[in-house]
CSV table of C-alpha atoms and ligand atoms in Angstrom, one decimal:
chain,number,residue,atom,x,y,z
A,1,UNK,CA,-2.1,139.5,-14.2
A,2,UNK,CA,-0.9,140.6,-11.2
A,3,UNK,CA,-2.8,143.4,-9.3
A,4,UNK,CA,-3.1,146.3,-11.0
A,5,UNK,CA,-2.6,150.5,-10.1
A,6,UNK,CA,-0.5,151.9,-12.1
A,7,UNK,CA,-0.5,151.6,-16.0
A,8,UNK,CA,1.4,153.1,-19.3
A,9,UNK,CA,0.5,152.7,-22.3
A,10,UNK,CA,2.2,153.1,-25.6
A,11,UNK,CA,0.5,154.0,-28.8
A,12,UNK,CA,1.7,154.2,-32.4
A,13,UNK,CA,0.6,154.8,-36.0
A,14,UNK,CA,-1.6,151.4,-35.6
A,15,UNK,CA,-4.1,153.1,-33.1
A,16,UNK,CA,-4.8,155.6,-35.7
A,17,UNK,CA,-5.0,153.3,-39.2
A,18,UNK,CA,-8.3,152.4,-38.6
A,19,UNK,CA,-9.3,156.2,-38.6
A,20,UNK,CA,-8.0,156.1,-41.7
A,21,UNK,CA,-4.6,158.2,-41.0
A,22,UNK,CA,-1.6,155.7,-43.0
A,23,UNK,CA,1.1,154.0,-40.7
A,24,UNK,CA,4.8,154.4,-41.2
A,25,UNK,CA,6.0,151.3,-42.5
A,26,UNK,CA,2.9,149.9,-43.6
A,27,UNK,CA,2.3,149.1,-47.2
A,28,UNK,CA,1.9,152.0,-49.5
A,29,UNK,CA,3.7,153.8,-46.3
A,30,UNK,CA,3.0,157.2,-44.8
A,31,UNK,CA,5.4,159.2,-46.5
A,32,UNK,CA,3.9,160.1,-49.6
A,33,UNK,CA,6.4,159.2,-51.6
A,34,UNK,CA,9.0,161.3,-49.8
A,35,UNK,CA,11.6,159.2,-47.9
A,36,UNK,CA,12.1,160.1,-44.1
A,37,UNK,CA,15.1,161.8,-45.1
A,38,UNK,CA,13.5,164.3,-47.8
A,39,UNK,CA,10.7,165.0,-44.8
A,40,UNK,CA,11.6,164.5,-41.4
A,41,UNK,CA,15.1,165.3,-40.2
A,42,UNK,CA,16.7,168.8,-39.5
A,43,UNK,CA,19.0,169.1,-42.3
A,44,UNK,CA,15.7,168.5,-44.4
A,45,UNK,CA,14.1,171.8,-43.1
A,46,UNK,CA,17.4,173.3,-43.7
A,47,UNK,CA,17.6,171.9,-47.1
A,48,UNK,CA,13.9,172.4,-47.9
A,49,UNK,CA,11.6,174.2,-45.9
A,50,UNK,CA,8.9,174.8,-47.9
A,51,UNK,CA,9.0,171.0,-48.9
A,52,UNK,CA,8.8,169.9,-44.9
A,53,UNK,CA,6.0,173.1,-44.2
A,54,UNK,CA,4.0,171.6,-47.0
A,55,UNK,CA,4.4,168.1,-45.9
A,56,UNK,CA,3.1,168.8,-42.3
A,57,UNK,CA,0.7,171.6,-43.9
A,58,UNK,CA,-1.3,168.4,-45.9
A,59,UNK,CA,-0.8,166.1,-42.4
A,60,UNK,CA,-2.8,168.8,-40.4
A,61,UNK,CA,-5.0,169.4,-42.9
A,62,UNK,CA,-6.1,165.9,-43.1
A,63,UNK,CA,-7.2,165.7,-39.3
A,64,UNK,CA,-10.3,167.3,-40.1
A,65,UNK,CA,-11.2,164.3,-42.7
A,66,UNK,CA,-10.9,161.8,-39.9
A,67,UNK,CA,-12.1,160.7,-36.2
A,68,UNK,CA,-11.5,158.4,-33.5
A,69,UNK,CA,-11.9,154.8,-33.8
A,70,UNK,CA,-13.2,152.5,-31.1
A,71,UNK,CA,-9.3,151.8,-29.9
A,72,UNK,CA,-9.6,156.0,-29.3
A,73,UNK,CA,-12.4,156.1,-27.5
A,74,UNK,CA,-11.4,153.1,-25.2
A,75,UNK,CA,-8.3,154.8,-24.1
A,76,UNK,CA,-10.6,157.5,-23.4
A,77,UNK,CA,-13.3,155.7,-21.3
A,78,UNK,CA,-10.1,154.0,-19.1
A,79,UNK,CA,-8.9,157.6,-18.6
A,80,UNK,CA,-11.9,159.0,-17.0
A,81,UNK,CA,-12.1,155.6,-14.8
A,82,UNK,CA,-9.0,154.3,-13.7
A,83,UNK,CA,-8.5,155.4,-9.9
A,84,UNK,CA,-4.8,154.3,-10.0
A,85,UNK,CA,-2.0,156.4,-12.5
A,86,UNK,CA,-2.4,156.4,-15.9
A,87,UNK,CA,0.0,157.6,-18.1
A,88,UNK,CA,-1.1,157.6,-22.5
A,89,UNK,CA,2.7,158.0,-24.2
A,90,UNK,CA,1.8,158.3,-28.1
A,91,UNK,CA,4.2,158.6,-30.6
A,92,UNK,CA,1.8,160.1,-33.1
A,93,UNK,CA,1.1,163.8,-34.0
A,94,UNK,CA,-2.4,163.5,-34.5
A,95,UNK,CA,-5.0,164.5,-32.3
A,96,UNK,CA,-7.6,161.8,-32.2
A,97,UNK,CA,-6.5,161.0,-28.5
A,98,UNK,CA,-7.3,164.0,-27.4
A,99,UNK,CA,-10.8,163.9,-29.2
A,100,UNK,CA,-11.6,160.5,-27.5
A,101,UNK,CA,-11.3,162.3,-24.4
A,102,UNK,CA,-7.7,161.5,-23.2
A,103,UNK,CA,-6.0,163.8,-20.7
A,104,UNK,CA,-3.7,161.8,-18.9
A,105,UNK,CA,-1.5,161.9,-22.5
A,106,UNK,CA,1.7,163.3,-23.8
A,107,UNK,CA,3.1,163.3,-27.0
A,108,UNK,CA,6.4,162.3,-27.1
A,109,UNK,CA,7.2,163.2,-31.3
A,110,UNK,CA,5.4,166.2,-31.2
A,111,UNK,CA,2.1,167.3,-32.8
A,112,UNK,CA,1.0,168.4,-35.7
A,113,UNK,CA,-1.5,171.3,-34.3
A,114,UNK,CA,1.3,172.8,-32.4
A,115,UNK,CA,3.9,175.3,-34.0
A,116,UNK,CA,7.6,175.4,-32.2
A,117,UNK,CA,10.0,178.8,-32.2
A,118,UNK,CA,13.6,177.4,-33.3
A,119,UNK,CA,14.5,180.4,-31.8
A,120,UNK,CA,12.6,180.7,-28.6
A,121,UNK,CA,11.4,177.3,-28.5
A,122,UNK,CA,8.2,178.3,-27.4
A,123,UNK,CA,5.7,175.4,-28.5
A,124,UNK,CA,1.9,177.2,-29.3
A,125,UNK,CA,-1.3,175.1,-30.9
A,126,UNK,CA,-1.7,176.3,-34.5
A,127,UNK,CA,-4.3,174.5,-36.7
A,128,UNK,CA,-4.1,175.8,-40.9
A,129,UNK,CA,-1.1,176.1,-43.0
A,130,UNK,CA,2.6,177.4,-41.0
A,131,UNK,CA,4.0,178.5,-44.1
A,132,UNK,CA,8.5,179.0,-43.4
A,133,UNK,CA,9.1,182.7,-41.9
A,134,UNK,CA,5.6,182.5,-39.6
A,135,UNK,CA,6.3,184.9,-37.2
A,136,UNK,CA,6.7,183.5,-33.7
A,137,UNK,CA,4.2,185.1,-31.3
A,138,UNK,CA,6.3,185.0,-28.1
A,139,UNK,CA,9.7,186.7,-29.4
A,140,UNK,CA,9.0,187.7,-32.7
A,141,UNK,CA,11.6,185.8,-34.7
A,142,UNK,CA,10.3,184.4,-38.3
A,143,UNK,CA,11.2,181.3,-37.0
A,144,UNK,CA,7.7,178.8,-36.7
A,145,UNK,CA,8.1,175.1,-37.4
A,146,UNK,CA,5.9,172.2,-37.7
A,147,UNK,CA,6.3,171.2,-33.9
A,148,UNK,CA,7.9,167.6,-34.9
A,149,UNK,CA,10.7,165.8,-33.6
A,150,UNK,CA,12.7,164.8,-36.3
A,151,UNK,CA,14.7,162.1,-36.5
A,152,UNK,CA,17.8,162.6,-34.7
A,153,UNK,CA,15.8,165.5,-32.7
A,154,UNK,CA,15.5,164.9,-28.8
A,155,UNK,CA,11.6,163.1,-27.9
A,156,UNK,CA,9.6,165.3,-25.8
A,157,UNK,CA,9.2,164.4,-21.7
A,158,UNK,CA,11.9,161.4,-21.5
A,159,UNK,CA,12.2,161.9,-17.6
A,160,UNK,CA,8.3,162.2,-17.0
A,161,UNK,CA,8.0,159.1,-19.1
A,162,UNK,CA,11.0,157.1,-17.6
A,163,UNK,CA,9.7,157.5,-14.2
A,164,UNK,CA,6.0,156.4,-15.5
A,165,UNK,CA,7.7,152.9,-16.5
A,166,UNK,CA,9.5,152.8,-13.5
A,167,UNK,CA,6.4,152.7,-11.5
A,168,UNK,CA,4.5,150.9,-13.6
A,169,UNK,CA,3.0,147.7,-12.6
A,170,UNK,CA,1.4,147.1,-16.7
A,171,UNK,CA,2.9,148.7,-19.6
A,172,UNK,CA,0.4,148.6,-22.7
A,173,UNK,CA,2.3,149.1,-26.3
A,174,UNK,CA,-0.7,149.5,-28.8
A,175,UNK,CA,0.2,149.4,-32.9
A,176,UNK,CA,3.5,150.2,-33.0
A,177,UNK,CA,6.4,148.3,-34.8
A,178,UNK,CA,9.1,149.0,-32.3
A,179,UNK,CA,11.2,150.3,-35.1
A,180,UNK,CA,12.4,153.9,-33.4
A,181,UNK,CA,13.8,154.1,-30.1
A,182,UNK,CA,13.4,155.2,-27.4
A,183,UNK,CA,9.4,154.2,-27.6
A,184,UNK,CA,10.7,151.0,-28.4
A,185,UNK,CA,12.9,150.0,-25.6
A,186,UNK,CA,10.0,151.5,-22.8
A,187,UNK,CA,9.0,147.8,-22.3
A,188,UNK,CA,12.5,146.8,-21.3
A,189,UNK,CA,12.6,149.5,-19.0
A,190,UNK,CA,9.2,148.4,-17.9
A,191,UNK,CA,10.0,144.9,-17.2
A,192,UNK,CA,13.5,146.4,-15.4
A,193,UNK,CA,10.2,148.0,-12.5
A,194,UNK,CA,7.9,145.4,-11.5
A,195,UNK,CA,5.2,145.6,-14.8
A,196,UNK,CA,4.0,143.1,-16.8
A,197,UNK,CA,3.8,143.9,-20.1
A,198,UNK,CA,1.4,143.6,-22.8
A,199,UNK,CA,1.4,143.7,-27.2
A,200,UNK,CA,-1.6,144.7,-28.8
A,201,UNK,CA,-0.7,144.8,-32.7
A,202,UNK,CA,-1.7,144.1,-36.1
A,203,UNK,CA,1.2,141.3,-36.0
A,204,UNK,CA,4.2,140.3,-33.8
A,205,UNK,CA,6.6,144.2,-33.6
A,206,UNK,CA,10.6,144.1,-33.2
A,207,UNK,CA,10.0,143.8,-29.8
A,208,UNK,CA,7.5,141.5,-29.2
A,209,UNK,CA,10.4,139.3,-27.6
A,210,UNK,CA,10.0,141.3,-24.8
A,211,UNK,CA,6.6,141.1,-23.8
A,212,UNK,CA,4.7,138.7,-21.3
A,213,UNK,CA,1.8,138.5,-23.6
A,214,UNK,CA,1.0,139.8,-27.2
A,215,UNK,CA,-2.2,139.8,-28.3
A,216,UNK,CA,-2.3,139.8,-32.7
A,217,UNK,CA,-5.7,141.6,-34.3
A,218,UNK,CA,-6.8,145.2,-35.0
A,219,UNK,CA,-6.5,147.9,-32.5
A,220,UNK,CA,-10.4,148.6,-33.0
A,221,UNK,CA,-11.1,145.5,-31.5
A,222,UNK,CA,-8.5,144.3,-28.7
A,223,UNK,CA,-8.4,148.0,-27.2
A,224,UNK,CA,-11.9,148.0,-26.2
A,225,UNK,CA,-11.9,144.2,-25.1
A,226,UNK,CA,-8.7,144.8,-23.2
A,227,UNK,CA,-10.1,147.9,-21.0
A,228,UNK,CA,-13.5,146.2,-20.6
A,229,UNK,CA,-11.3,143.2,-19.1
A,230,UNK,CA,-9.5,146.2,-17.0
A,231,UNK,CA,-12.9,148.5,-16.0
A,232,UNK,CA,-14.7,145.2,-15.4
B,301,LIG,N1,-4.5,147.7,-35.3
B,301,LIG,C1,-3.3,147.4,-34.6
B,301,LIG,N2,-2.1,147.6,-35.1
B,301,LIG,C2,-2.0,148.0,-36.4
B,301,LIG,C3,-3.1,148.3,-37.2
B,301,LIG,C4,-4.4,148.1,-36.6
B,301,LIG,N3,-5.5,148.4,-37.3
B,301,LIG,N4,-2.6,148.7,-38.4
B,301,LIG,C5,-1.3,148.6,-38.4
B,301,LIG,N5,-0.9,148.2,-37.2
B,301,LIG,C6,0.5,148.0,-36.7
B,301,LIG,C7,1.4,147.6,-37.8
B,301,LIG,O1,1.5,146.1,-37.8
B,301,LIG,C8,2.8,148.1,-37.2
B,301,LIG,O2,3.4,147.2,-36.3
B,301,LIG,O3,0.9,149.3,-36.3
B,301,LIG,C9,2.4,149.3,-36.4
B,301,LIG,C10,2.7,150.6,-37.2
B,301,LIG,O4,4.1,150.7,-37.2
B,301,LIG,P1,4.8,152.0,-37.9
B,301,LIG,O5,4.1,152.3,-39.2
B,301,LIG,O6,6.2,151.8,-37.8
B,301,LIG,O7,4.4,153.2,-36.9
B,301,LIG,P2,5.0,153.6,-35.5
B,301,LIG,O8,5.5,152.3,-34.8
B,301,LIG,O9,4.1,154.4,-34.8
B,301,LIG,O10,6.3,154.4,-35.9
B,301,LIG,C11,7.1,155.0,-34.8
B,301,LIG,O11,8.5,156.1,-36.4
B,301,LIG,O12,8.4,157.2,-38.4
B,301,LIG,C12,8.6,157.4,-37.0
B,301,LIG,O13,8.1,159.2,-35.7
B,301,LIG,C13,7.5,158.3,-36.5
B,301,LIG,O14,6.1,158.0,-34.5
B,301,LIG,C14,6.7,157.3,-35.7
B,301,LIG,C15,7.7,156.3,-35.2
């Protein structure tokens, strides 16, 4: 590996199975028996709001059943060392990030324990059921969503992220399938700087084509042996 300053890293559902929270396309798959259609795109709230609010209702709910696993907590320890830039991108809309100590993280498909105005588009934490018609506290409109971005919806912080990669010198994509883009074409932007790029995943994603190195196993255990390597 070449010297090493400044690092992104990519998480996905994988990072949080171990806590117990359900990938995407695992087996037995996150959505409950909904497909992504009947849950997570706009003409779905449209179509069905109470059907999405309920669906993110049980999601948020469940955070307080679970905790951060050791991949968590690594992240969180090479936060609060690493001199050079750091940059966490996670896909996921859970928290446990944030309770392993993370700061130096954005979430680029929303978060569960944040409520967005479709009319103002004011984002504002909210933990407990957002039932459809919750009253937006900024400008008033009945108009409170589960802070999500739907398929087909625009990721959050494209620009801050896409300048990350460009001046990135090791991008980090930890369990995720590289099924939804843009997360999953970050490592070909990262490869178009100067980073070398590493896989950390259950098995081999779509885009593990595209990696230097891709390391196969469970988040729990390469995350902590990979930033040991790093802090050491
Ligand atoms: N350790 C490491 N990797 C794991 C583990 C584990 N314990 N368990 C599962 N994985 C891997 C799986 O092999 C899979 O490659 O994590 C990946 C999870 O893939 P997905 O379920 O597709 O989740 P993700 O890649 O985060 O999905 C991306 O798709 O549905 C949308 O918006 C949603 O953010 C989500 C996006």
């Amino acid at each position: 590996m070449r010297p090493v300053e400044n690092i992104v890293v990519l998480t996905g559902a994988g990072i949080s199975a171990e806590s117990g929270l359900a990938t995407f396309r695992g087996p037995g798959g996150l959505w409950e028996g909904h497909r992504v259609e009947d849950v997570c795109t706009p003409e779905a709230l449209h179509r069905d709001p109470a059907l999405v609010h309920r669906f993110y209702d049980a999601r948020r709910a469940a955070l307080d059943t679970v905790a951060p696993n050791a991949a968590h907590r690594a992240l969180g320890r090479l936060d609060a060392a690493w001199p050079g830039e750091l940059l966490i991108v996670t896909q996921n809309v859970d928290d446990l990030h944030e309770r392993a100590g993370a700061t130096r993280l954005l979430h680029i498909h929303g978060e569960l324990r944040s409520a967005l105005c479709a009319a103002c588009s004011k984002r504002r934490a909210h933990t407990g059921d957002l039932p459809p018609g919750s009253v937006c506290a900024a400008c008033g409109a009945p108009a409170l969503r589960p802070d999500i971005v739907f398929f087909g919806e625009m990721p959050y912080q494209m620009e801050r992220i896409e300048a990350a990669l460009a001046d990135a010198d090791l991008f980090v994509s930890i369990g995720t399938s590289g099924a939804v883009y843009p997360a999953a074409g970050f490592v070909q932007t990262a490869r178009h700087g100067r980073a070398d790029t590493l896989e950390l995943n259950l098995e081999p994603s779509a885009g593990s084509y595209f990696f230097a190195q891709t390391r196969i196993g469970a988040a729990s255990a390469l995350v902590p042996a990979w930033v040991n390597s790093l802090l050491a």
